[in-house]
Amino acid sequence: MKAIVVYLSTSGNTKAMAEAIGNGIESKNVDVKVVSFYDAKPEDLNEAEAIAVGSSTFYYKMLLPMEKFMNETLTATNPQGKLGAAFGSYGWSGEAPIMIAEKMRELGMTVIDPVLRILHTPTDKDLQECKRLGVDIAEKVKQRSKKAAAEMQQ
């Protein structure tokens, strides 16, 4: 059971969210990598059963490098059927996580709703919410794994 949390953070806020999500996943004994999108390897995306992607919002959109990552790198790994989660921080409008979730759905992923959006710098309460999302991801990965094992035994 593996998960990966990929983020693009301009001011450190989305990175803090990603790390808290990773902590939540890890707390449920699911292997997780938390990486900047620059360091996300296709093989890590292929091996992951759950992929969480975060970006800050800039001018009502996800940042261009993240859009390229979603359209090229993630798409090339054919993530159909995998679990997805979207998150991000924002200053004004917060559309990036919604756009990420929409792209994940287009690729055939099962997306956890609602997307997690945090205004400005995450507070301790916000980071607990991020950790809770990580726990949700891990529990869903475990449920899917049990279901797959049961189906293989039939």
CSV table of C-alpha atoms in Angstrom, one decimal:
chain,number,residue,atom,x,y,z
A,1,MET,CA,0.0,0.0,0.0
A,2,LYS,CA,1.5,3.3,-1.1
A,3,ALA,CA,0.6,6.9,-1.5
A,4,ILE,CA,2.3,9.9,-2.9
A,5,VAL,CA,1.7,13.6,-2.1
A,6,VAL,CA,2.9,16.0,-4.8
A,7,TYR,CA,2.9,19.7,-4.4
A,8,LEU,CA,3.9,23.0,-5.9
A,9,SER,CA,4.3,25.7,-3.2
A,10,THR,CA,5.4,29.3,-3.8
A,11,SER,CA,5.4,30.6,-0.2
A,12,GLY,CA,5.6,27.3,1.8
A,13,ASN,CA,1.9,27.2,2.7
A,14,THR,CA,1.0,24.4,0.3
A,15,LYS,CA,4.2,22.5,1.3
A,16,ALA,CA,3.1,22.7,4.9
A,17,MET,CA,-0.3,21.2,3.9
A,18,ALA,CA,1.4,18.4,1.9
A,19,GLU,CA,3.6,17.5,4.9
A,20,ALA,CA,0.6,17.4,7.2
A,21,ILE,CA,-1.3,15.2,4.7
A,22,GLY,CA,1.8,12.9,4.5
A,23,ASN,CA,1.9,12.7,8.3
A,24,GLY,CA,-1.8,11.7,8.4
A,25,ILE,CA,-1.2,8.9,5.8
A,26,GLU,CA,1.9,7.7,7.7
A,27,SER,CA,0.0,7.6,11.0
A,28,LYS,CA,-2.1,4.8,9.5
A,29,ASN,CA,1.0,2.8,8.4
A,30,VAL,CA,0.7,3.4,4.7
A,31,ASP,CA,3.9,4.1,2.9
A,32,VAL,CA,4.0,7.7,1.6
A,33,LYS,CA,6.3,10.0,-0.2
A,34,VAL,CA,5.9,13.8,0.0
A,35,VAL,CA,7.6,15.4,-2.9
A,36,SER,CA,7.8,18.7,-4.8
A,37,PHE,CA,6.4,18.1,-8.3
A,38,TYR,CA,9.9,18.7,-9.6
A,39,ASP,CA,11.0,15.5,-7.8
A,40,ALA,CA,7.9,13.4,-8.6
A,41,LYS,CA,9.0,10.4,-10.7
A,42,PRO,CA,6.7,8.6,-13.0
A,43,GLU,CA,7.5,5.2,-11.3
A,44,ASP,CA,6.5,6.6,-7.9
A,45,LEU,CA,3.1,7.8,-9.4
A,46,ASN,CA,2.7,4.3,-11.1
A,47,GLU,CA,3.4,2.5,-7.8
A,48,ALA,CA,1.1,4.7,-5.7
A,49,GLU,CA,-2.5,3.6,-5.1
A,50,ALA,CA,-3.4,7.1,-4.0
A,51,ILE,CA,-2.1,10.4,-5.4
A,52,ALA,CA,-2.7,13.7,-3.6
A,53,VAL,CA,-1.8,16.8,-5.6
A,54,GLY,CA,-1.5,20.4,-4.3
A,55,SER,CA,-0.9,23.8,-5.8
A,56,SER,CA,-1.3,27.3,-4.8
A,57,THR,CA,-3.7,29.5,-6.9
A,58,PHE,CA,-2.3,32.3,-8.9
A,59,TYR,CA,-4.6,34.6,-11.0
A,60,TYR,CA,-7.5,32.2,-10.7
A,61,LYS,CA,-5.6,29.2,-11.9
A,62,MET,CA,-3.2,26.5,-10.8
A,63,LEU,CA,0.4,27.5,-11.4
A,64,LEU,CA,1.6,26.8,-15.0
A,65,PRO,CA,4.3,24.2,-14.0
A,66,MET,CA,1.6,22.3,-12.0
A,67,GLU,CA,-0.8,22.4,-15.0
A,68,LYS,CA,2.0,21.0,-17.1
A,69,PHE,CA,2.7,18.2,-14.5
A,70,MET,CA,-1.0,17.3,-14.5
A,71,ASN,CA,-1.4,17.3,-18.3
A,72,GLU,CA,1.9,15.5,-19.1
A,73,THR,CA,3.5,13.6,-16.2
A,74,LEU,CA,0.4,12.5,-14.4
A,75,THR,CA,-1.6,11.8,-17.6
A,76,ALA,CA,1.3,9.7,-19.0
A,77,THR,CA,1.1,7.3,-15.9
A,78,ASN,CA,-2.5,6.5,-16.8
A,79,PRO,CA,-3.8,6.8,-13.2
A,80,GLN,CA,-7.3,5.5,-14.0
A,81,GLY,CA,-8.9,3.8,-11.0
A,82,LYS,CA,-6.5,5.3,-8.5
A,83,LEU,CA,-7.6,7.3,-5.5
A,84,GLY,CA,-7.0,11.1,-5.8
A,85,ALA,CA,-7.1,14.1,-3.5
A,86,ALA,CA,-6.6,17.8,-4.3
A,87,PHE,CA,-5.5,20.6,-2.0
A,88,GLY,CA,-3.9,24.0,-1.9
A,89,SER,CA,-3.5,27.4,-0.3
A,90,TYR,CA,-4.7,30.6,-1.8
A,91,GLY,CA,-4.8,34.3,-1.2
A,92,TRP,CA,-7.9,35.4,-3.2
A,93,SER,CA,-9.8,32.9,-5.1
A,94,GLY,CA,-8.6,29.3,-4.6
A,95,GLU,CA,-9.5,27.6,-7.9
A,96,ALA,CA,-6.3,25.5,-8.3
A,97,PRO,CA,-7.5,22.5,-6.1
A,98,ILE,CA,-10.8,22.4,-7.9
A,99,MET,CA,-9.0,22.4,-11.3
A,100,ILE,CA,-6.7,19.6,-10.0
A,101,ALA,CA,-9.7,17.5,-8.9
A,102,GLU,CA,-11.5,18.0,-12.2
A,103,LYS,CA,-8.4,16.8,-14.1
A,104,MET,CA,-8.1,13.8,-11.8
A,105,ARG,CA,-11.7,12.9,-12.6
A,106,GLU,CA,-11.1,13.4,-16.4
A,107,LEU,CA,-8.2,10.8,-16.0
A,108,GLY,CA,-10.6,8.3,-14.3
A,109,MET,CA,-9.5,8.7,-10.8
A,110,THR,CA,-11.8,8.5,-7.7
A,111,VAL,CA,-11.4,11.9,-6.0
A,112,ILE,CA,-12.0,12.5,-2.4
A,113,ASP,CA,-14.5,15.4,-1.9
A,114,PRO,CA,-14.5,18.2,-0.9
A,115,VAL,CA,-11.1,19.5,-2.1
A,116,LEU,CA,-9.0,21.0,0.7
A,117,ARG,CA,-8.5,24.7,0.3
A,118,ILE,CA,-6.8,26.9,2.9
A,119,LEU,CA,-6.7,30.7,2.9
A,120,HIS,CA,-3.1,32.1,3.4
A,121,THR,CA,-0.9,30.4,6.0
A,122,PRO,CA,-2.3,27.2,7.5
A,123,THR,CA,-3.1,27.5,11.2
A,124,ASP,CA,-2.7,24.6,13.6
A,125,LYS,CA,-6.4,23.8,13.1
A,126,ASP,CA,-5.9,23.9,9.3
A,127,LEU,CA,-2.9,21.5,9.6
A,128,GLN,CA,-5.1,19.1,11.6
A,129,GLU,CA,-7.6,19.2,8.8
A,130,CYS,CA,-4.8,18.3,6.4
A,131,LYS,CA,-3.7,15.5,8.6
A,132,ARG,CA,-7.3,14.3,8.7
A,133,LEU,CA,-7.4,14.2,4.9
A,134,GLY,CA,-4.2,12.1,5.0
A,135,VAL,CA,-5.9,9.7,7.5
A,136,ASP,CA,-8.9,9.5,5.1
A,137,ILE,CA,-6.6,8.7,2.1
A,138,ALA,CA,-4.9,5.9,4.1
A,139,GLU,CA,-8.1,4.4,5.3
A,140,LYS,CA,-9.5,4.4,1.7
A,141,VAL,CA,-6.3,2.8,0.4
A,142,LYS,CA,-6.6,0.1,3.0
A,143,GLN,CA,-10.3,-0.5,2.2
A,144,ARG,CA,-9.5,-0.9,-1.5
A,145,SER,CA,-6.6,-3.2,-0.7
A,146,LYS,CA,-8.9,-5.5,1.5
A,147,LYS,CA,-11.5,-5.5,-1.2
A,148,ALA,CA,-9.0,-6.4,-3.9
A,149,ALA,CA,-7.6,-9.2,-1.7
A,150,ALA,CA,-11.1,-10.6,-1.1
A,151,GLU,CA,-11.9,-10.5,-4.8
A,152,MET,CA,-8.7,-12.4,-5.6
A,153,GLN,CA,-9.7,-15.2,-3.2
A,154,GLN,CA,-13.0,-15.7,-4.9
